[in-house]
PDB file of N, CA and C in Angstrom:
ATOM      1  N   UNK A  62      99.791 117.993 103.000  1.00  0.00           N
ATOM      2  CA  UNK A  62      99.959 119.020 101.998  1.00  0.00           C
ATOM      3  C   UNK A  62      99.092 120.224 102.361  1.00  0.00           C
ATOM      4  N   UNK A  63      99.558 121.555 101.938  1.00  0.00           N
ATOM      5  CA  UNK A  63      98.967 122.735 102.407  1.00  0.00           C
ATOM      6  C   UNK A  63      98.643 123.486 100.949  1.00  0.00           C
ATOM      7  N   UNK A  64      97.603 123.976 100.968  1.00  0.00           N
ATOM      8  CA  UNK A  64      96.790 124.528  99.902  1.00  0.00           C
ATOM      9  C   UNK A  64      95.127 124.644  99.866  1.00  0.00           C
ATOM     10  N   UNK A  65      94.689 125.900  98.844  1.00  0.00           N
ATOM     11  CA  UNK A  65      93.233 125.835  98.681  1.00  0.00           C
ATOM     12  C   UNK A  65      92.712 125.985 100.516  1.00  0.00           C
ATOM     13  N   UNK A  66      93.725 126.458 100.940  1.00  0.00           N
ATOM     14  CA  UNK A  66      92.447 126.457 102.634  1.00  0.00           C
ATOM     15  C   UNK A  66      92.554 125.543 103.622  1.00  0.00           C
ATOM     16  N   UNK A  67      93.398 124.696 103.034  1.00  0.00           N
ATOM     17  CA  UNK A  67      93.372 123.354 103.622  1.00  0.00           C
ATOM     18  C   UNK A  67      94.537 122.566 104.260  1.00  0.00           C
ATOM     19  N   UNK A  68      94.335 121.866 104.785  1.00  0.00           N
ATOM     20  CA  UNK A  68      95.873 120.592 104.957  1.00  0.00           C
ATOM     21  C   UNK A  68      94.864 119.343 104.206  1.00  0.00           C
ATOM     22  N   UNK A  69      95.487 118.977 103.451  1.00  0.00           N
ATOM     23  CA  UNK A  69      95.028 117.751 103.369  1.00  0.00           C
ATOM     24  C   UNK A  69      96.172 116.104 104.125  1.00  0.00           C
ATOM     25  N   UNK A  70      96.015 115.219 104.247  1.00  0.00           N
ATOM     26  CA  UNK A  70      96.767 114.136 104.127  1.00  0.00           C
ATOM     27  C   UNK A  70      96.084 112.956 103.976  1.00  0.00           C
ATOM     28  N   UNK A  71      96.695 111.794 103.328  1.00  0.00           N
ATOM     29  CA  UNK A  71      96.928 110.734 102.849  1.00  0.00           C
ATOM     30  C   UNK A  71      97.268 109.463 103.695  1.00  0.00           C
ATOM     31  N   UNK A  72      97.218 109.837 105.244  1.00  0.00           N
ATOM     32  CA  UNK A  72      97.773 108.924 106.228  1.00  0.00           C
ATOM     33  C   UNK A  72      97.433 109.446 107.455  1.00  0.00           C
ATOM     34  N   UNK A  73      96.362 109.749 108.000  1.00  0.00           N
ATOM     35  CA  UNK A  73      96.417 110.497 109.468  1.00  0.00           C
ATOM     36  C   UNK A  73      96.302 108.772 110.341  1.00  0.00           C
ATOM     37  N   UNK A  74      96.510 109.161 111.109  1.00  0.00           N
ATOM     38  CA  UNK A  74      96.542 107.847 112.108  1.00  0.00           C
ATOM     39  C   UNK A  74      96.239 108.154 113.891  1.00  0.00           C
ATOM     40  N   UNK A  75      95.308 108.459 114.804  1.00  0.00           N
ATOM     41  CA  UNK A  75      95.137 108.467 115.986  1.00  0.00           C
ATOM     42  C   UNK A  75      95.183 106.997 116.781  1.00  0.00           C
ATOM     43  N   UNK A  76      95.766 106.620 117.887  1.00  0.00           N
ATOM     44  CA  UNK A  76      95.418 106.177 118.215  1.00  0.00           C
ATOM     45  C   UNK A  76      95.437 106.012 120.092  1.00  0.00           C
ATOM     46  N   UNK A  77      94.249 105.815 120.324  1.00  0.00           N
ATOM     47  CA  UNK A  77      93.908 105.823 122.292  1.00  0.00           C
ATOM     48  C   UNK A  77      93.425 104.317 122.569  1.00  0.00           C
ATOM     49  N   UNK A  78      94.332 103.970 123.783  1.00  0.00           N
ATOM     50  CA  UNK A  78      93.850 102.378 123.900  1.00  0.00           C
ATOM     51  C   UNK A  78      94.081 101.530 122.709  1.00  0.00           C
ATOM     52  N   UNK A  79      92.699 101.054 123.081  1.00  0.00           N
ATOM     53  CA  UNK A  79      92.101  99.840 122.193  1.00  0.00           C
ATOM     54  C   UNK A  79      91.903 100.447 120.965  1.00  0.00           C
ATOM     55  N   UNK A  80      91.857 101.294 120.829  1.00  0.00           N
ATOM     56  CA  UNK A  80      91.279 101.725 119.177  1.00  0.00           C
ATOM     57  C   UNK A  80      92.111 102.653 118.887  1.00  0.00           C
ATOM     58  N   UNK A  81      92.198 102.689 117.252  1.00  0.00           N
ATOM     59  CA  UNK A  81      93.044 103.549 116.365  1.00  0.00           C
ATOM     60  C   UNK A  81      91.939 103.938 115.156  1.00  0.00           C
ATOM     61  N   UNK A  82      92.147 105.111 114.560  1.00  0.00           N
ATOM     62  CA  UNK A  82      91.320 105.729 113.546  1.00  0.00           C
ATOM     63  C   UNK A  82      92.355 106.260 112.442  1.00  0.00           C
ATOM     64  N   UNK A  83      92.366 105.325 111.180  1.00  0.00           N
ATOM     65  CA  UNK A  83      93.020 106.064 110.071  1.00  0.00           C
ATOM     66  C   UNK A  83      91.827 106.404 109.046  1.00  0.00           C
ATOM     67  N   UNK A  84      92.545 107.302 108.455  1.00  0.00           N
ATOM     68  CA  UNK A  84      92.133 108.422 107.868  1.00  0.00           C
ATOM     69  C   UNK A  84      92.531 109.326 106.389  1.00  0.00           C
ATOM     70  N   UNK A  85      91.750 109.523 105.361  1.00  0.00           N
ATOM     71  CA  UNK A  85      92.545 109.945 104.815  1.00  0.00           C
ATOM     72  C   UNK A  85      91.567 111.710 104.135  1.00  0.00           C
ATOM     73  N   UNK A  86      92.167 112.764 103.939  1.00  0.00           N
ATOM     74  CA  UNK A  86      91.164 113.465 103.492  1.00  0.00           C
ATOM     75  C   UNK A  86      91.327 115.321 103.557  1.00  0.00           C
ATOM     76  N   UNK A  87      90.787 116.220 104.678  1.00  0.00           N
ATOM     77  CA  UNK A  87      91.545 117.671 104.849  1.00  0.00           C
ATOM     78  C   UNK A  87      90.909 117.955 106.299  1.00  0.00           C
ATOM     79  N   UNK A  88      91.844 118.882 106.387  1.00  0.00           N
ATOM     80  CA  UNK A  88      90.955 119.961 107.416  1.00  0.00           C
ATOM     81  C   UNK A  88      91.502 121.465 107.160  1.00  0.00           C
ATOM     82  N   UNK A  89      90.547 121.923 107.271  1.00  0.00           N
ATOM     83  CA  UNK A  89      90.528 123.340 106.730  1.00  0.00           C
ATOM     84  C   UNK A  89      90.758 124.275 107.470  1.00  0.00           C
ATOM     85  N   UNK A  90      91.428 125.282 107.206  1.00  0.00           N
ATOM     86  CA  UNK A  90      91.991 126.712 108.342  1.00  0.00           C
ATOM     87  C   UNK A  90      90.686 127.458 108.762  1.00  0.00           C
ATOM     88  N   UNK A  91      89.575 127.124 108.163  1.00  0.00           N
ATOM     89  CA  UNK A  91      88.551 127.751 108.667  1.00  0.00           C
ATOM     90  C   UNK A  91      87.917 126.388 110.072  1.00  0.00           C
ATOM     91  N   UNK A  92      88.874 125.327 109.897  1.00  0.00           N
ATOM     92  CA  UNK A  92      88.857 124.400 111.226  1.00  0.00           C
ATOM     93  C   UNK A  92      87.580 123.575 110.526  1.00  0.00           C
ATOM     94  N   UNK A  93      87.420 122.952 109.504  1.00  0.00           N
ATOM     95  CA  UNK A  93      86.043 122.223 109.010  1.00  0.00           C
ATOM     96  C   UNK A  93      86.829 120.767 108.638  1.00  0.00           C
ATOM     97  N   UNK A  94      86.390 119.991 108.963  1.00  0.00           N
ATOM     98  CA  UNK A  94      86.802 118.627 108.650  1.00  0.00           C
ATOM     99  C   UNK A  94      85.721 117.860 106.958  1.00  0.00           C
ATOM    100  N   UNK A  95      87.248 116.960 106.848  1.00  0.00           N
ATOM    101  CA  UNK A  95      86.471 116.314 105.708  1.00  0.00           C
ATOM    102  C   UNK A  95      87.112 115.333 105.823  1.00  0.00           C
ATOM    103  N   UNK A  96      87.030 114.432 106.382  1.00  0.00           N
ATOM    104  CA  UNK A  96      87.469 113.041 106.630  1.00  0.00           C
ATOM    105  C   UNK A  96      86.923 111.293 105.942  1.00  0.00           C
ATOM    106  N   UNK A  97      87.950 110.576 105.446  1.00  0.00           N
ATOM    107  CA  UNK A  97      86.941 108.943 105.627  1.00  0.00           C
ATOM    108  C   UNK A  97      88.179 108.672 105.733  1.00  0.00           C
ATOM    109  N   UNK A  98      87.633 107.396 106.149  1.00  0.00           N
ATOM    110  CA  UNK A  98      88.842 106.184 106.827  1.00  0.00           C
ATOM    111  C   UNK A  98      88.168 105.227 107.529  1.00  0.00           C
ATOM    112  N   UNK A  99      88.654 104.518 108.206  1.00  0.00           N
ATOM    113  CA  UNK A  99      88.272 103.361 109.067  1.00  0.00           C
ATOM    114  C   UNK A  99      88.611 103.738 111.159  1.00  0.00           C
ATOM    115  N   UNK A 100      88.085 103.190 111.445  1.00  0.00           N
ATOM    116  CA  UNK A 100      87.958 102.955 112.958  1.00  0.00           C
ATOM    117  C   UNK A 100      88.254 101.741 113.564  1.00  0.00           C
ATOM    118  N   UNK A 101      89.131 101.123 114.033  1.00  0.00           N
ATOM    119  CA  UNK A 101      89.648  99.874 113.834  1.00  0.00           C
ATOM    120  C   UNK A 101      90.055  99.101 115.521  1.00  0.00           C
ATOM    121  N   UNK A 102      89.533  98.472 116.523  1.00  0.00           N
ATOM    122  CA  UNK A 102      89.029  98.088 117.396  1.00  0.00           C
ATOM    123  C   UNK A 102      90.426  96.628 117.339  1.00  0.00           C
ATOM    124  N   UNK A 103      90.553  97.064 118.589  1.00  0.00           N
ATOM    125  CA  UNK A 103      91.674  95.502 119.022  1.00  0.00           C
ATOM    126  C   UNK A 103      90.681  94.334 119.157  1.00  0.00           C
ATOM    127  N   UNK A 104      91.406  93.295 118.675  1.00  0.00           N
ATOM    128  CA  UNK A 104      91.091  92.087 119.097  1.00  0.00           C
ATOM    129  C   UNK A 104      89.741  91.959 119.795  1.00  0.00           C
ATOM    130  N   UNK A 105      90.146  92.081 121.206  1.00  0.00           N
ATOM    131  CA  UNK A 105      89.428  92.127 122.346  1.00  0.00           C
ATOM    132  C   UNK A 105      88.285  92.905 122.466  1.00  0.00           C
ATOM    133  N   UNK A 106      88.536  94.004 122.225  1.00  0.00           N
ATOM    134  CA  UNK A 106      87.389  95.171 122.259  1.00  0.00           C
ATOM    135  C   UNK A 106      86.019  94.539 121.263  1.00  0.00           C
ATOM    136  N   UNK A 107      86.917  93.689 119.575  1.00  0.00           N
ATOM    137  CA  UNK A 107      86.329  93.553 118.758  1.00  0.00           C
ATOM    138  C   UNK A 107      85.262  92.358 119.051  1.00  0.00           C
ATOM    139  N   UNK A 108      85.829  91.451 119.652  1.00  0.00           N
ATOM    140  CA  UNK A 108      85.288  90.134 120.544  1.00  0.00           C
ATOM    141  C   UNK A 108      84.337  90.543 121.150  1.00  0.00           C
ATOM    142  N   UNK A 109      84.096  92.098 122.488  1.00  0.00           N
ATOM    143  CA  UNK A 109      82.880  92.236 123.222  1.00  0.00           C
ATOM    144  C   UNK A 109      81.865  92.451 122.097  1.00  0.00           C
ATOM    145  N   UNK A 110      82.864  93.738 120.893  1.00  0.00           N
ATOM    146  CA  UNK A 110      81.131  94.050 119.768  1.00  0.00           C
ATOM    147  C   UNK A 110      80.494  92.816 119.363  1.00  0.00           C
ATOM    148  N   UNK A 111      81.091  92.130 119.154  1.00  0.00           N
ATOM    149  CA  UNK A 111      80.250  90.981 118.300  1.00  0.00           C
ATOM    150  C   UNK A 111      79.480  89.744 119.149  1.00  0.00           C
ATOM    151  N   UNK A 112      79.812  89.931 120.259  1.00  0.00           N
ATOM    152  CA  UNK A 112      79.002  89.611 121.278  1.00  0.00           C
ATOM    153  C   UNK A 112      77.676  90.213 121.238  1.00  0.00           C
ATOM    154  N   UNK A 113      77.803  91.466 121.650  1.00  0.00           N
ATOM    155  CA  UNK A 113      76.777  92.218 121.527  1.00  0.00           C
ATOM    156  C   UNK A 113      75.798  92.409 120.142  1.00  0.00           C
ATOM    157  N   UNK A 114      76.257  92.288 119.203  1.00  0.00           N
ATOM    158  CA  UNK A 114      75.792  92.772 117.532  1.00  0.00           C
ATOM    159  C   UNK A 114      76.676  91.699 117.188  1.00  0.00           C
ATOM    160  N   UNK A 115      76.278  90.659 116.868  1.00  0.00           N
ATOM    161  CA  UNK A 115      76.739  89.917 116.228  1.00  0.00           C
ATOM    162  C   UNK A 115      77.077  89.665 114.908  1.00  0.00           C
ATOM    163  N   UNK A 116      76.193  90.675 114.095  1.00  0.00           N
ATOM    164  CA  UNK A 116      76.216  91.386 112.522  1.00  0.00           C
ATOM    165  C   UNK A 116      77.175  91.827 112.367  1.00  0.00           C
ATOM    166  N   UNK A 117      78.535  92.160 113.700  1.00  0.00           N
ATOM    167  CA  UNK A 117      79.813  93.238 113.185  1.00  0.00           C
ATOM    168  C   UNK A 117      80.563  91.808 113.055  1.00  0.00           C
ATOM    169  N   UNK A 118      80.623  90.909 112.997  1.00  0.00           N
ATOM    170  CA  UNK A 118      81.431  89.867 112.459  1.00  0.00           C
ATOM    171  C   UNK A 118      82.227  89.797 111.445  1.00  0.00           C
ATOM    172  N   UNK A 119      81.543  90.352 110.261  1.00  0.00           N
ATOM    173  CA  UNK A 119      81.862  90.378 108.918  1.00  0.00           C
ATOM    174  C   UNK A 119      82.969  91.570 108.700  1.00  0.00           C
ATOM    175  N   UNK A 120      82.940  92.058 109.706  1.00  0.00           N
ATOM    176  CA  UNK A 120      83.599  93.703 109.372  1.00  0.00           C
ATOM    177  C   UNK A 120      85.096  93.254 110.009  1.00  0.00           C
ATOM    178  N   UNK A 121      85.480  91.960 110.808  1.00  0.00           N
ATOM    179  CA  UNK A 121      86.666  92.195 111.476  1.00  0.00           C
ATOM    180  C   UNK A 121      87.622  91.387 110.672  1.00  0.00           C
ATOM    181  N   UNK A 122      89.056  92.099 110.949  1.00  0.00           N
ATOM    182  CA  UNK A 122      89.897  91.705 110.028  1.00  0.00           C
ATOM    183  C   UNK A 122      90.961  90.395 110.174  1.00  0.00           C
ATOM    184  N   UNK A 123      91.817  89.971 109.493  1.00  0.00           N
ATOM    185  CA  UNK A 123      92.264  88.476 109.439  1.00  0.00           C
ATOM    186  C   UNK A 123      93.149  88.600 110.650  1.00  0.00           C
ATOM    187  N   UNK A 124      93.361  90.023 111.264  1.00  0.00           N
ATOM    188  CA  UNK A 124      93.706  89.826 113.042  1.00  0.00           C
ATOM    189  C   UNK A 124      93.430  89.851 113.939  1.00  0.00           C
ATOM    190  N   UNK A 125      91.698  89.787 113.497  1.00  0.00           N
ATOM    191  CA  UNK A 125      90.238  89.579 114.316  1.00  0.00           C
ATOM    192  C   UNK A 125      90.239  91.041 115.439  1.00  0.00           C
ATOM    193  N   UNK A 126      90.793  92.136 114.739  1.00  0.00           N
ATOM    194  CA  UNK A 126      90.270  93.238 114.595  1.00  0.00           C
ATOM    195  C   UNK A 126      89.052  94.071 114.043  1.00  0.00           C
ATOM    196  N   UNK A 127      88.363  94.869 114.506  1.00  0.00           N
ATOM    197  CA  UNK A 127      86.864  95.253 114.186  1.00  0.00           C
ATOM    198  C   UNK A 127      87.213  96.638 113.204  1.00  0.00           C
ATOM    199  N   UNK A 128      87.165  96.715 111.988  1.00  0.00           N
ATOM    200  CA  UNK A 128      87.404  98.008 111.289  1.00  0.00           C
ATOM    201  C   UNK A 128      85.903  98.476 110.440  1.00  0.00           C
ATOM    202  N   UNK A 129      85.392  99.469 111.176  1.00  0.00           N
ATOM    203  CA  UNK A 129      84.143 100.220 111.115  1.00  0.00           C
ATOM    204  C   UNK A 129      84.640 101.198 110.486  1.00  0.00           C
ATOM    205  N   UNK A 130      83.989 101.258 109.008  1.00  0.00           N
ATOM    206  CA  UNK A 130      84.454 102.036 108.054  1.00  0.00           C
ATOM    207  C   UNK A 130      83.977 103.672 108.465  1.00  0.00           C
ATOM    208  N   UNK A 131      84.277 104.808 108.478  1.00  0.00           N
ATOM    209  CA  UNK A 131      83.706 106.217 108.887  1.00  0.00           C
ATOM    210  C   UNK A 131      83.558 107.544 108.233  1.00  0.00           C
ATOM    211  N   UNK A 132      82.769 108.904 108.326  1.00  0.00           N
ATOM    212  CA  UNK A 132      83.400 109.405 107.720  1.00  0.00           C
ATOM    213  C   UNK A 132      83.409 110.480 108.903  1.00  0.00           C
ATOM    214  N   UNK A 133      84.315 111.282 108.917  1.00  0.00           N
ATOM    215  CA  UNK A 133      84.284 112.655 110.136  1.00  0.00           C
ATOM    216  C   UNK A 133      84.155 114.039 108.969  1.00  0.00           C
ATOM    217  N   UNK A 134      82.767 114.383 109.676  1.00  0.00           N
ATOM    218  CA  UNK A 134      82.428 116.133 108.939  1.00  0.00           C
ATOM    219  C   UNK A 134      82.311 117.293 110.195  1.00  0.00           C
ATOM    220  N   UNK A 135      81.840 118.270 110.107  1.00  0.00           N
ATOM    221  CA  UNK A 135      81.371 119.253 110.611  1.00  0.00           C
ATOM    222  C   UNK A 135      82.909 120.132 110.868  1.00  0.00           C
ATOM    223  N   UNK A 136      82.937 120.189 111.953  1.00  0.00           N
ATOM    224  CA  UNK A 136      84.570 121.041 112.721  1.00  0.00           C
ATOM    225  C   UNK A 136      84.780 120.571 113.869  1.00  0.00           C
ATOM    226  N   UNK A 137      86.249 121.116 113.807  1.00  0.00           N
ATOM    227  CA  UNK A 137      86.999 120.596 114.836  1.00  0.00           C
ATOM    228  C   UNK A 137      86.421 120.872 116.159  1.00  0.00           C
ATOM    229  N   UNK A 138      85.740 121.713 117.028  1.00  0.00           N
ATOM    230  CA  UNK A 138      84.569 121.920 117.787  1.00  0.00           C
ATOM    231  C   UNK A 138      83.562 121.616 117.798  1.00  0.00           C
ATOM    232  N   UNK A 139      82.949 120.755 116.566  1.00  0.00           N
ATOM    233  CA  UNK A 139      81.618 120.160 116.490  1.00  0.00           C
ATOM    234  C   UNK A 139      82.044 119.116 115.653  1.00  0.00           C
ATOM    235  N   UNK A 140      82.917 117.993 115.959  1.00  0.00           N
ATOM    236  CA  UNK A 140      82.868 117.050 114.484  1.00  0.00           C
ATOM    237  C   UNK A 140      81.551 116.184 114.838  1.00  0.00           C
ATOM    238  N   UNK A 141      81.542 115.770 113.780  1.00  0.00           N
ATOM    239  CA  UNK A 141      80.667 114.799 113.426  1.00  0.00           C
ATOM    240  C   UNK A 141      81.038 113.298 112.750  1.00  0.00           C
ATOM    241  N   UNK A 142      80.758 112.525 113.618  1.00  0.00           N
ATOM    242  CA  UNK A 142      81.768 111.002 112.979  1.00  0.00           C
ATOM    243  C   UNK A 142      80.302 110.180 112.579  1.00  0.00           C
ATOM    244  N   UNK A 143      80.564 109.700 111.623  1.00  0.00           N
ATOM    245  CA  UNK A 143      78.860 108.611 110.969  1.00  0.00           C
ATOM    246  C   UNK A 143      80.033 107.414 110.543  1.00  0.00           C
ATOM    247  N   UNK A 144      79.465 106.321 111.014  1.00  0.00           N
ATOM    248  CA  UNK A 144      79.583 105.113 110.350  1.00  0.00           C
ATOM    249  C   UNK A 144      79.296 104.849 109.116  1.00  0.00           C
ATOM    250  N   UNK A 145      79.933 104.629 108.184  1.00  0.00           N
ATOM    251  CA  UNK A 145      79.983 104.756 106.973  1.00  0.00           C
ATOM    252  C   UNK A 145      78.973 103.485 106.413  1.00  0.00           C
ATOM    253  N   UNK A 146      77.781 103.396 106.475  1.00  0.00           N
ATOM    254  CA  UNK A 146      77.017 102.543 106.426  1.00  0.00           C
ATOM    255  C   UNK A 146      77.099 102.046 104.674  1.00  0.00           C
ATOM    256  N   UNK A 147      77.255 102.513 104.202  1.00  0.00           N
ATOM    257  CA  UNK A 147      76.969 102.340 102.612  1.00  0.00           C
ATOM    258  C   UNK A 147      78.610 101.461 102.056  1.00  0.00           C
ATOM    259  N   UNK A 148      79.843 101.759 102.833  1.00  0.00           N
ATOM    260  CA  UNK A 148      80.435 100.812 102.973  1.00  0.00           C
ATOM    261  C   UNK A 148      80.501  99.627 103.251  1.00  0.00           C
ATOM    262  N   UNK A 149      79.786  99.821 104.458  1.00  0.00           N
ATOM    263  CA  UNK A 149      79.619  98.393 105.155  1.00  0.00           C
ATOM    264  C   UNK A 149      78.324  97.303 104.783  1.00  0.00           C
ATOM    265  N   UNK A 150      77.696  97.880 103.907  1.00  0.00           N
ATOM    266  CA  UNK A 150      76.584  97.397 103.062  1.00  0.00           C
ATOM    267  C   UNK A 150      77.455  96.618 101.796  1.00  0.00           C
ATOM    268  N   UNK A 151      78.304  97.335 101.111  1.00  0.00           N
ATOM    269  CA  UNK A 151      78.903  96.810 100.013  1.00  0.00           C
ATOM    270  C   UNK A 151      79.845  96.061 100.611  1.00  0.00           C
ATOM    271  N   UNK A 152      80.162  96.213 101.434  1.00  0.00           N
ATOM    272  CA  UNK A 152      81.672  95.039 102.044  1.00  0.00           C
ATOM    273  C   UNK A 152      80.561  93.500 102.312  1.00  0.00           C
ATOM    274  N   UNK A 153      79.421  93.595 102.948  1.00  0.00           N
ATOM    275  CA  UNK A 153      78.191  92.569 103.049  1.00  0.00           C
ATOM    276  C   UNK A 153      78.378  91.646 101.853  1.00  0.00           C
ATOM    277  N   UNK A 154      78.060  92.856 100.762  1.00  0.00           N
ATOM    278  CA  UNK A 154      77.750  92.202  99.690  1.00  0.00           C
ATOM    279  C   UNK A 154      78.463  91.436  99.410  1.00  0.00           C
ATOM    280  N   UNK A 155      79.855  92.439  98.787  1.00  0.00           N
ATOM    281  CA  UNK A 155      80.891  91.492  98.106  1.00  0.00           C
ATOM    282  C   UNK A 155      81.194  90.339  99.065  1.00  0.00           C
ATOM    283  N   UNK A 156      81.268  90.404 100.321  1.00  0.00           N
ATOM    284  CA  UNK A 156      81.356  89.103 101.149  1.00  0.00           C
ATOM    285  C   UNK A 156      80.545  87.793 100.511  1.00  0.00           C
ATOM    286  N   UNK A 157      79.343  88.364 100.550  1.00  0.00           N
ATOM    287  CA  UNK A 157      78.352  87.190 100.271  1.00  0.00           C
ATOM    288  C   UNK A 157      78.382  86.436  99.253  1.00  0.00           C
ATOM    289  N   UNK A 158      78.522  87.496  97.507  1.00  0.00           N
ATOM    290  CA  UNK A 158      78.951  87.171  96.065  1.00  0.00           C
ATOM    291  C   UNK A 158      80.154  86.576  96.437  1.00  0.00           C
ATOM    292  N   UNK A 159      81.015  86.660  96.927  1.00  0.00           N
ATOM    293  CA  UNK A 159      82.489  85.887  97.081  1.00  0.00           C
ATOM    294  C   UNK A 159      82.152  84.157  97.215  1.00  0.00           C
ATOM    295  N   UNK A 160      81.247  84.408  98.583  1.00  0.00           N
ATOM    296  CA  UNK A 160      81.058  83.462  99.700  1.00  0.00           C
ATOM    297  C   UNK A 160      80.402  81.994  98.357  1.00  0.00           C
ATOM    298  N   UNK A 161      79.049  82.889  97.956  1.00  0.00           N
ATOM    299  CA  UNK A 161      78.039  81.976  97.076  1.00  0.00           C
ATOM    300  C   UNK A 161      78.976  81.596  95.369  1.00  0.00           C
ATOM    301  N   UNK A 162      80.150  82.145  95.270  1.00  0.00           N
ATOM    302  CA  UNK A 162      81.135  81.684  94.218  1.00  0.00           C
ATOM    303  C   UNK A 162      81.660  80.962  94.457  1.00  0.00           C
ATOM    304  N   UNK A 163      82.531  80.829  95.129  1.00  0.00           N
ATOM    305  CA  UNK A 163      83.036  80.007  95.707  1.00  0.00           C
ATOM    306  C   UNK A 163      82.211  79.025  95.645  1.00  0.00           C
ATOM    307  N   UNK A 164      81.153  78.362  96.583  1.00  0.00           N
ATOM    308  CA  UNK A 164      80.208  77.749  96.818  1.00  0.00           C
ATOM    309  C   UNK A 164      80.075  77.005  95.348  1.00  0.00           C
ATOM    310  N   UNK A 165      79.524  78.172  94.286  1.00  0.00           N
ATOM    311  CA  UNK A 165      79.158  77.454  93.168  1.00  0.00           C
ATOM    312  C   UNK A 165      80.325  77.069  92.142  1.00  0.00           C
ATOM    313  N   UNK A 166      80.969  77.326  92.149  1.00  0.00           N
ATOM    314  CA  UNK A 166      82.338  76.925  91.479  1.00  0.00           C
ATOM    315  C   UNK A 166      83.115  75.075  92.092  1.00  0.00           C
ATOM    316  N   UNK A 167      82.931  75.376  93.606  1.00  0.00           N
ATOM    317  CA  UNK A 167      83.398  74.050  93.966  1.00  0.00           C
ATOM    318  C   UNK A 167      82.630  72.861  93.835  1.00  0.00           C
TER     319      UNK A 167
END
């Protein structure tokens, strides 16, 4: 959608190789990004991270895909991509409250 300065969309989708980045959010005619979405790692790729960081375990999905939540700021000449840490803190959580319900329920 076009307005206010902007494109926004509801579905961007890149993807190179092993990895794909969806997205949902604007970018602006003055070329400024405002992005979140996920970053989402094949299989395989996802298998070396957790080798390495074994903490990204929790983050991969039921097709043992690695989806690293993100957000992209700055501009299209300078973006800026951050791992959306405060996501991946609450995805921890609710993992864990799930995990210890379960647990106490059975």
């Amino acid at each position: 959608a076009l307005g206010g300065g902007r494109a926004t969309t509801g579905d961007l989708l890149l993807a190179a190789g092993e990895v794909r980045v969806e997205a949902v959010g604007a970018i602006g005619f003055d070329r400024t990004l405002s992005l979140r979405g996920k970053a989402i790692l094949s299989p395989e790729r996802a298998a070396a991270a957790v080798r390495s960081v074994r903490e990204l375990s929790g983050l991969r999905n039921r097709r043992g895909e690695l989806e690293l939540p993100l957000t992209v700021a700055g501009t299209l000449d300078a973006p800026s991509i951050q791992v959306d840490v405060r996501a991946v803190v609450e995805k921890g959580i609710r993992d864990e409250l799930k995990r210890r319900l379960d647990r106490f329920l059975r």
